[in-house]
Coordinates of N, CA and C and ligand atoms in Angstrom, one line a residue:
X1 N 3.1 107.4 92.9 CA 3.3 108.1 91.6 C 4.4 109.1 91.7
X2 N 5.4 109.1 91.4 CA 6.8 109.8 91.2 C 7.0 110.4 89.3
X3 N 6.6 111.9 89.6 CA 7.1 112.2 87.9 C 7.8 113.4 88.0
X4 N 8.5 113.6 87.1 CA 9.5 115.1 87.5 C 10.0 115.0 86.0
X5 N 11.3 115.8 85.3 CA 11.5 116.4 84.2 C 12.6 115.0 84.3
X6 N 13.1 115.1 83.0 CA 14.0 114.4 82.5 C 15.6 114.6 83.3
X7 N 16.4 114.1 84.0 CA 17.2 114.8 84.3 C 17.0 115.1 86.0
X8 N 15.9 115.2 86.7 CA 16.2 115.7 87.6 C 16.1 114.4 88.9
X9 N 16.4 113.4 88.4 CA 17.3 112.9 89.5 C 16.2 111.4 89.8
X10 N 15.0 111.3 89.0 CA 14.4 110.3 89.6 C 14.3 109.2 90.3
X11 N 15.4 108.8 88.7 CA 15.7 107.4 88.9 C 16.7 107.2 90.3
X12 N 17.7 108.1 90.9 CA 18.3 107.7 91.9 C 17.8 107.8 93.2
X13 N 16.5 108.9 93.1 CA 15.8 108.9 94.3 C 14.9 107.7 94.6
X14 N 14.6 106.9 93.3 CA 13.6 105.3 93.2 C 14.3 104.3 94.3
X15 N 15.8 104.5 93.5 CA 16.9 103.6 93.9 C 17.2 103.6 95.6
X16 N 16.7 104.8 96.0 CA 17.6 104.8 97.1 C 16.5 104.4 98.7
X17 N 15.5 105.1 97.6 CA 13.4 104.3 98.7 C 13.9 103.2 98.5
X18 N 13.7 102.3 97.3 CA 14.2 100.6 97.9 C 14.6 100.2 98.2
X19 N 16.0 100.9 99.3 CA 16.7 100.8 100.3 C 16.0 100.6 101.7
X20 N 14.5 101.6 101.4 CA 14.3 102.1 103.1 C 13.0 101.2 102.8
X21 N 11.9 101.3 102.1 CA 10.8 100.4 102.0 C 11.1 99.3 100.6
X22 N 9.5 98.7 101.1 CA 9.5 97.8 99.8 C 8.6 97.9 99.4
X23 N 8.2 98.3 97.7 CA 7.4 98.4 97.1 C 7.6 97.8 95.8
X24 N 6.7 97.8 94.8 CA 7.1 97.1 93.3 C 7.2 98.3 92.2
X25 N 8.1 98.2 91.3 CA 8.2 99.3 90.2 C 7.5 99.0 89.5
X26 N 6.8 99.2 88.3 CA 6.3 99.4 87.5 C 6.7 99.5 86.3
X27 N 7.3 98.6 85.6 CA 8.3 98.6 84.6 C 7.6 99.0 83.3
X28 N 7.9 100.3 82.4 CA 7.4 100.6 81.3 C 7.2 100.0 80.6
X29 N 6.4 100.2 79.4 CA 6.6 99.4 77.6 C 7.2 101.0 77.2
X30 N 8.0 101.3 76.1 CA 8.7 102.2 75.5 C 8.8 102.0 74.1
X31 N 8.5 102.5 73.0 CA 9.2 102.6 72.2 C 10.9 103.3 71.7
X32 N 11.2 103.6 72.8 CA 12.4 104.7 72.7 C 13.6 103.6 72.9
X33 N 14.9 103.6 71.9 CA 15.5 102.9 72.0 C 16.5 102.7 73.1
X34 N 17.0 101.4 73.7 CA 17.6 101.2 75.0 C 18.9 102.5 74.9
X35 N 19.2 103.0 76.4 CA 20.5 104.0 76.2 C 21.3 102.6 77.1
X36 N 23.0 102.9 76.6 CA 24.1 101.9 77.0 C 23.1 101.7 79.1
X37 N 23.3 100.3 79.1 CA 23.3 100.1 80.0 C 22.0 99.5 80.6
X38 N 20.7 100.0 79.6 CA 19.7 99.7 80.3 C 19.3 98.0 79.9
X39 N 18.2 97.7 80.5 CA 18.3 96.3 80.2 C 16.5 95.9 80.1
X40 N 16.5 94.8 79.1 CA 15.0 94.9 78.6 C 14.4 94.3 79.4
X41 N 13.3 94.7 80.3 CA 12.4 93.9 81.6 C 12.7 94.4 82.8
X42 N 14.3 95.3 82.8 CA 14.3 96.0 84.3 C 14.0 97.3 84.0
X43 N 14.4 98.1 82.9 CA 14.3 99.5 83.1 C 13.0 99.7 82.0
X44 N 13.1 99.1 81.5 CA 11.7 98.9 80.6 C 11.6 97.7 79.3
X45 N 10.4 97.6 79.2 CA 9.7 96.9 78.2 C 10.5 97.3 77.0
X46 N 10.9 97.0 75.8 CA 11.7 97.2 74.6 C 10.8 97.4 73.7
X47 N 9.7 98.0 73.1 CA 9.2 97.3 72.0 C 8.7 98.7 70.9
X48 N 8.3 97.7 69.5 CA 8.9 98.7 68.5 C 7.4 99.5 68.6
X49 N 7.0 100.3 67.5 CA 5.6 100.8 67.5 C 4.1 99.7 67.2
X50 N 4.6 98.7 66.1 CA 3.7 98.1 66.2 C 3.0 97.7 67.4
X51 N 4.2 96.9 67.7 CA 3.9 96.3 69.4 C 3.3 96.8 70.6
X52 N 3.7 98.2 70.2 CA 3.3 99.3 71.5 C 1.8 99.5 70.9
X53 N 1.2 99.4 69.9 CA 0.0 100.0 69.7 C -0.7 98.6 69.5
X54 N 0.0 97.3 69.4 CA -0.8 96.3 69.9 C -1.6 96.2 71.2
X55 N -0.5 96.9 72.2 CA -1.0 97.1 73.6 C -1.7 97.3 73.5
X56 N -1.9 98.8 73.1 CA -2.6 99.9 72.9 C -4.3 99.0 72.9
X57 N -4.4 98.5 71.5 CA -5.7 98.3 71.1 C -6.0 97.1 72.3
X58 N -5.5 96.5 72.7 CA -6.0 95.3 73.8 C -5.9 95.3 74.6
X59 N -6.0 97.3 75.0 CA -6.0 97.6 76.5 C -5.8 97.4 77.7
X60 N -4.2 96.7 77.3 CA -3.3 96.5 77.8 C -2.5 97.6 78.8
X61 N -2.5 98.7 78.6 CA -2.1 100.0 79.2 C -2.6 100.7 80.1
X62 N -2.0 100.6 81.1 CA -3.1 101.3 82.1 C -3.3 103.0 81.8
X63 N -2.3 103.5 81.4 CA -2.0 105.0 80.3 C -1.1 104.9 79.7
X64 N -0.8 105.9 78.6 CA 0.3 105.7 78.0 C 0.3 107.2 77.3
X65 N 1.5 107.4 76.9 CA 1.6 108.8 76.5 C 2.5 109.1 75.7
X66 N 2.7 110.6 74.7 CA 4.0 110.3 74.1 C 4.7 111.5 74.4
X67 N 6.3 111.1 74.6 CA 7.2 111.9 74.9 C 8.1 112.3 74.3
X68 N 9.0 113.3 73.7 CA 10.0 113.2 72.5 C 9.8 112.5 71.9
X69 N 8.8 112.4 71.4 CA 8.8 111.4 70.0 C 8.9 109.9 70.3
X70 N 8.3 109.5 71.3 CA 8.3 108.0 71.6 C 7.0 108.0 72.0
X71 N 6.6 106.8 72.5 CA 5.9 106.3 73.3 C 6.1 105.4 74.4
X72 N 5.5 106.2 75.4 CA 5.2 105.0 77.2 C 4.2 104.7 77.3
X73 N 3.9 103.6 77.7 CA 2.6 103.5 78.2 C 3.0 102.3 79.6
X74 N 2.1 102.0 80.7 CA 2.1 101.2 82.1 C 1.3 100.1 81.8
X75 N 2.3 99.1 81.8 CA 1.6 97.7 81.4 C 0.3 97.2 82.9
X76 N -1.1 97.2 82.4 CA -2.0 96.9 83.1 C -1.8 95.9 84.1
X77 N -1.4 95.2 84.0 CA -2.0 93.7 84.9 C -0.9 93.4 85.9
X78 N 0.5 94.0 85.7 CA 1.2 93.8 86.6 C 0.7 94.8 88.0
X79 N 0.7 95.6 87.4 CA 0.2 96.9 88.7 C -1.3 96.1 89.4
X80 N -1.9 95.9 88.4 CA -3.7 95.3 89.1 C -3.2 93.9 90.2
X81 N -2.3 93.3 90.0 CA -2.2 91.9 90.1 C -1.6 92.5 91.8
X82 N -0.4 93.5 91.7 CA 0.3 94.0 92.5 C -0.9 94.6 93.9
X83 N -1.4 95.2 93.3 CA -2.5 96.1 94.5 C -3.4 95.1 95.2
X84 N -3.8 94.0 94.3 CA -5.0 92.9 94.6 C -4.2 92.2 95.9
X85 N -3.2 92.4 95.9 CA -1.7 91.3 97.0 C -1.9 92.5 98.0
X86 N -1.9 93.4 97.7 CA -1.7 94.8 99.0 C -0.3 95.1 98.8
X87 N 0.6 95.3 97.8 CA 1.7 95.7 98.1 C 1.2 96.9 97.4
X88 N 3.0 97.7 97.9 CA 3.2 98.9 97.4 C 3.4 99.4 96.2
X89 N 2.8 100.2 95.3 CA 3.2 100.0 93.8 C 3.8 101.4 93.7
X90 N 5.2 101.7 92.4 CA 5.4 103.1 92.2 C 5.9 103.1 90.7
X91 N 4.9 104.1 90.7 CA 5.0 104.5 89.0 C 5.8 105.6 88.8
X92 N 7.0 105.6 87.8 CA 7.9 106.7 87.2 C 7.5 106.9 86.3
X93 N 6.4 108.1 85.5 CA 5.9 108.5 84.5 C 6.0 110.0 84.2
X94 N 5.8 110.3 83.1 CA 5.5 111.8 82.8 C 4.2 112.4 83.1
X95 N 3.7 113.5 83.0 CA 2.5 114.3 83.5 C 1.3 114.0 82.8
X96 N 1.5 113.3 81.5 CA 0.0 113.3 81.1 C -0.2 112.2 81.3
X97 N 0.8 110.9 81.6 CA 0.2 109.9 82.2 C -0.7 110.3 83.3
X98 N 0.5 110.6 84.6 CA 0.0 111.0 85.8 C -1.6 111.2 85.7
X99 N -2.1 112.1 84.8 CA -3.1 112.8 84.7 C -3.8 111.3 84.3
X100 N -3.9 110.7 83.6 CA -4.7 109.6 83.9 C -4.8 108.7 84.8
X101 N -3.7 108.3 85.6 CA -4.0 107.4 86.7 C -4.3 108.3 87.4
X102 N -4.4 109.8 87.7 CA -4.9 110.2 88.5 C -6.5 109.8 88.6
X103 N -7.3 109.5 87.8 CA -8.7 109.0 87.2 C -9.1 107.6 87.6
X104 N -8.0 107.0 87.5 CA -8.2 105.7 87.5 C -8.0 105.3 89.1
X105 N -6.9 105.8 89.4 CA -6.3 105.8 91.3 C -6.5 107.0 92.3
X106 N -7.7 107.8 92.0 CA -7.7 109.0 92.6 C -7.1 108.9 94.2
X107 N -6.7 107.8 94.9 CA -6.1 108.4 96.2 C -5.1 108.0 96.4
X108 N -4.1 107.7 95.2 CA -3.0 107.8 94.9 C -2.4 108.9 95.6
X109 N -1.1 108.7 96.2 CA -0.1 109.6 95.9 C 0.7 110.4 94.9
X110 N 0.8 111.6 94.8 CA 1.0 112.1 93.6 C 2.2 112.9 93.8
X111 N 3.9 112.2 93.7 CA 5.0 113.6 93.9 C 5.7 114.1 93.0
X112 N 5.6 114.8 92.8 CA 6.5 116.0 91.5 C 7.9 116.5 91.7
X113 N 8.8 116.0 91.2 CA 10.2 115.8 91.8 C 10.7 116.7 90.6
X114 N 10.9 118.3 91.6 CA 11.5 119.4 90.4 C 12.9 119.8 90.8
X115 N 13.7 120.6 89.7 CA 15.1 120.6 89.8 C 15.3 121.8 90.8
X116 N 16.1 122.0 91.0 CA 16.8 123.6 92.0 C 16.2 124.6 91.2
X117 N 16.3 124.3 89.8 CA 16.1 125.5 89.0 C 16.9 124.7 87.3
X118 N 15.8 125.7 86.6 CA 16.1 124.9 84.4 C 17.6 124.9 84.3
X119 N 18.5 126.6 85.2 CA 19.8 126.0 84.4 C 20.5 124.9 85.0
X120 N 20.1 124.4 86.7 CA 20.7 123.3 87.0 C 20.2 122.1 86.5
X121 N 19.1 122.0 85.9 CA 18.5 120.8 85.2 C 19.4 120.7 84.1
X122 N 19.6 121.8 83.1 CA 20.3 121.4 82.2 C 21.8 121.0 82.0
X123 N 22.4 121.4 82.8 CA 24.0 121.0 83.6 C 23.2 119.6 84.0
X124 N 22.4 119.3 84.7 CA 22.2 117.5 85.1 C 22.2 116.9 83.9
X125 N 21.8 117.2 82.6 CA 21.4 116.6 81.0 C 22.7 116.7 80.5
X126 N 23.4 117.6 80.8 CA 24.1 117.8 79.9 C 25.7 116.6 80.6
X127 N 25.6 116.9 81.8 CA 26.3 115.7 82.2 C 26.0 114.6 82.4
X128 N 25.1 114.0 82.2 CA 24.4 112.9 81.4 C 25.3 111.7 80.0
X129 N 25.2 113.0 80.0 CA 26.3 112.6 78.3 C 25.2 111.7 77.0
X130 N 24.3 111.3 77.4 CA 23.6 110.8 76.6 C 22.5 110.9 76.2
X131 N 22.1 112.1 76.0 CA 21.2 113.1 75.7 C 21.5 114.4 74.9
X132 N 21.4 114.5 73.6 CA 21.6 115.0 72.8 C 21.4 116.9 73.3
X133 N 21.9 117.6 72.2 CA 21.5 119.3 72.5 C 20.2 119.2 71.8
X134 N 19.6 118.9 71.1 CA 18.2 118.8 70.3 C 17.4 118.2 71.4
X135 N 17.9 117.4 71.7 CA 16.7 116.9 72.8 C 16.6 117.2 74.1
X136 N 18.0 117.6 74.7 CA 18.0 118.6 76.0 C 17.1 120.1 76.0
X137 N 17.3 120.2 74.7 CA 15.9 121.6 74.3 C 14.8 121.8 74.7
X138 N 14.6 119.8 73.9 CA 12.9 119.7 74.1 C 12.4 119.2 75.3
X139 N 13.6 118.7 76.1 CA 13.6 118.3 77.3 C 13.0 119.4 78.7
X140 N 14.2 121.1 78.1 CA 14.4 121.9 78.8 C 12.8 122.5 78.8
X141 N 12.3 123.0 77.4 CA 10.9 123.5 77.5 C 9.8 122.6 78.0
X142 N 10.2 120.9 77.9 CA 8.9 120.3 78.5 C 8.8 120.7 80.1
X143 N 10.1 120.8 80.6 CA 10.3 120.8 81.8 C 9.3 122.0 82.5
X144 N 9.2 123.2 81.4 CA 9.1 124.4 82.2 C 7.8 124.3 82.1
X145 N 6.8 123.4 81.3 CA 5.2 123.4 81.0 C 4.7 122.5 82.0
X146 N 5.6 121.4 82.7 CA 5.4 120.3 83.1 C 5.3 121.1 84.7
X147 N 6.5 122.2 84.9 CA 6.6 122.5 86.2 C 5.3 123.6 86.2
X148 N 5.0 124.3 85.6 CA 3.2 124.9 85.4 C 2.5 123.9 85.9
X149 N 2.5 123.1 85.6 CA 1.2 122.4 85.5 C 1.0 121.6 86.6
X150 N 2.1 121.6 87.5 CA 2.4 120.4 88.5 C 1.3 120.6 89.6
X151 N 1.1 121.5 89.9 CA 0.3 121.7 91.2 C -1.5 121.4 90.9
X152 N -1.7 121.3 89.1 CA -3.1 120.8 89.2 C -2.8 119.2 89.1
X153 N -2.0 118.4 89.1 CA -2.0 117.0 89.2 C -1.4 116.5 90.2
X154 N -0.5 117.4 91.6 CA 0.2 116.3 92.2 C -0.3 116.9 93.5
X155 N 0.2 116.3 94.4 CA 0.1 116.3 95.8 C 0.5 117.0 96.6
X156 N 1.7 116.7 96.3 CA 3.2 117.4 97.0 C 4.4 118.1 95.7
X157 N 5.2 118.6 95.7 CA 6.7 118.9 95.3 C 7.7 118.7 96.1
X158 N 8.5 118.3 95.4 CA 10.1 117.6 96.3 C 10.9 118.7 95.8
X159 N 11.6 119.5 95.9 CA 12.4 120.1 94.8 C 14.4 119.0 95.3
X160 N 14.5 118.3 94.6 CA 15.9 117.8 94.0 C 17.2 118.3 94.5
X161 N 17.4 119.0 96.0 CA 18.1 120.1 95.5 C 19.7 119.2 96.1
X162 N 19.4 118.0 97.2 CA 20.4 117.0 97.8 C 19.7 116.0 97.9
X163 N 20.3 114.9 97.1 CA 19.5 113.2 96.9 C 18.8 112.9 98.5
X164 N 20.2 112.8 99.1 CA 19.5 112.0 100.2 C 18.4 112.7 101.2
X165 N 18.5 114.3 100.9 CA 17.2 114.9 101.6 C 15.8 115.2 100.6
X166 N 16.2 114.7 99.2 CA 14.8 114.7 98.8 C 14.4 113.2 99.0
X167 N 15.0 112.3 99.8 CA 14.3 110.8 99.6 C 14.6 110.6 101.0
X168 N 14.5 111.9 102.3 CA 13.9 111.7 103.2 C 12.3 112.4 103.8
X169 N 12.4 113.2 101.8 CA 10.9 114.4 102.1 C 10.1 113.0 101.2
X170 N 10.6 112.8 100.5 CA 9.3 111.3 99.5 C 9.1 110.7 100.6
X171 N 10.1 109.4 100.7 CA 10.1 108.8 102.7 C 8.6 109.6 103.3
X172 N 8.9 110.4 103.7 CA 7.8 111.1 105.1 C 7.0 111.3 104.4
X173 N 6.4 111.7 103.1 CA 5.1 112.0 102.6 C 4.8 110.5 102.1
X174 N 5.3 109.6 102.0 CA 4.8 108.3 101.5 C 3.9 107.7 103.6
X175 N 4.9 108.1 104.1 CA 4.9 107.5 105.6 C 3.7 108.4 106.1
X176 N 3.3 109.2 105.6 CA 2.4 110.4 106.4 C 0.9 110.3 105.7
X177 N 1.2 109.0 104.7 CA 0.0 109.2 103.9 C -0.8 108.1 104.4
X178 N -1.8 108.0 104.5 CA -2.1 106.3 105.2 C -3.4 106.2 104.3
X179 N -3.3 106.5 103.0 CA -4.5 106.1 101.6 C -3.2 105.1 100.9
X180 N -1.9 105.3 101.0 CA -1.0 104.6 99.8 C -0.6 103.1 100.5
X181 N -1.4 102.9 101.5 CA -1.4 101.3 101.6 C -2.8 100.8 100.7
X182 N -3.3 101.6 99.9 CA -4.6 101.1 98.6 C -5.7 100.7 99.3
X183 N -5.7 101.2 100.4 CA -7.2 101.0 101.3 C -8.6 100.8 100.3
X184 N -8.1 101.4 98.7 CA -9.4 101.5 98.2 C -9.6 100.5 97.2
X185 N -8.6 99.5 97.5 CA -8.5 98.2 96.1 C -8.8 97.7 97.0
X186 N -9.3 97.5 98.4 CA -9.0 95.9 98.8 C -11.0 95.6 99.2
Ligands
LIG1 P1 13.2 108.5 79.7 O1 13.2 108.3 78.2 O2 14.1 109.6 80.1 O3 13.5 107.2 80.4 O4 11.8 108.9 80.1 C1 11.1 110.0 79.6 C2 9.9 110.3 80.4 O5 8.9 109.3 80.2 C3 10.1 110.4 81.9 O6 9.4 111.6 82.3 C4 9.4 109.2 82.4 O7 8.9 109.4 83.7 C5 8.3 109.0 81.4 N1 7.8 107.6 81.4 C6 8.4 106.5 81.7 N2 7.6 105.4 81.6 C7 6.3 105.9 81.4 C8 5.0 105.4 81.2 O8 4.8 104.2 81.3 N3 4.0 106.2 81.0 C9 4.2 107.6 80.9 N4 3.1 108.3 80.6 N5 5.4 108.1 81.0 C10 6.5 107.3 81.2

């Protein structure tokens, strides 16, 4: 489980573990419309509200949550199908997911990937380019509730501050953990 603010670097730290291990992503459902580039099935599920709350009712979601005004939720059966095999599974979500698979996967790993500090998060959003000043706002203050709150839901903190040495501290806490081979699904 990998969750941190908007902006601070997730997705390239995902990118660069799949370099060194192998594990399976966890590909969203979203209501939030695709930004240039992303693609429906790799970076996430596309779908409009109905469809997400189809999930929803056919408890299809293993959590789901809402963020700026959208909705995520973690398609169930790929992750269940995934663990039942013994592979590695990694979820990129926000904190109140977290907070439920924390319930569901209590010996999960749980890393909290925070920025140097809010004004360098916001310089990361803002060179982004595709992220609004309205939403970099709501981005900035979730960030600062999310970084409160991190230590009752996660395990560890990474703090972001050089890629390749925050995805040699994930690396060693993934490596140091010997519950995240799912000893408890098999
Ligand atoms: P973004 O819109 O920037 O891709 O993602 C916004 C936030 O939603 C990020 O914090 C990301 O981790 C979170 N997120 C992505 N997928 C899910 C999901 O399936 N469930 C939950 N709860 N959060 C998610």
């Amino acid at each position: 489980m990998i969750s941190g603010p908007s902006g601070v670097g997730k997705s390239s730290i995902i990118d660069l573990l799949g370099r060194r291990r192998t594990f399976r992503f966890s590909v969203s459902a979203t209501t939030r419309p695709p930004r240039p580039g992303e693609r429906h099935g790799v970076d996430y599920l596309f779908v409009d509200r109905a469809e997400f709350e189809a999930l929803v009712a056919a408890d299809e979601l293993l959590e789901w949550a809402e963020f700026g005004g959208n909705l995520y939720g973690t398609p169930r059966r790929p992750v269940q199908t995934w663990l039942e095999e013994g592979e590695d599974v990694l979820l990129d979500i926000e904190i109140d997911g977290a907070r439920q698979i924390r319930v569901t996967f209590p010996t999960a790993l749980f890393v909290f990937i925070a920025p140097p500090g809010l004004e360098e998060l916001r310089r990361r959003l803002e060179g982004r380019g595709d992220t609004s000043e309205s939403e970099i706002r709501i981005r900035l203050e979730r960030a600062r509730r999310d970084l409160a709150a991190a230590p009752e839901v996660f395990d560890a903190l990474v703090v972001n501050r050089e890629l390749e040495r925050a995805v040699d501290l994930v690396d060693a806490l993934i490596g140091s953990d010997g519950r995240v081979d799912h000893a408890d699904t098999r």
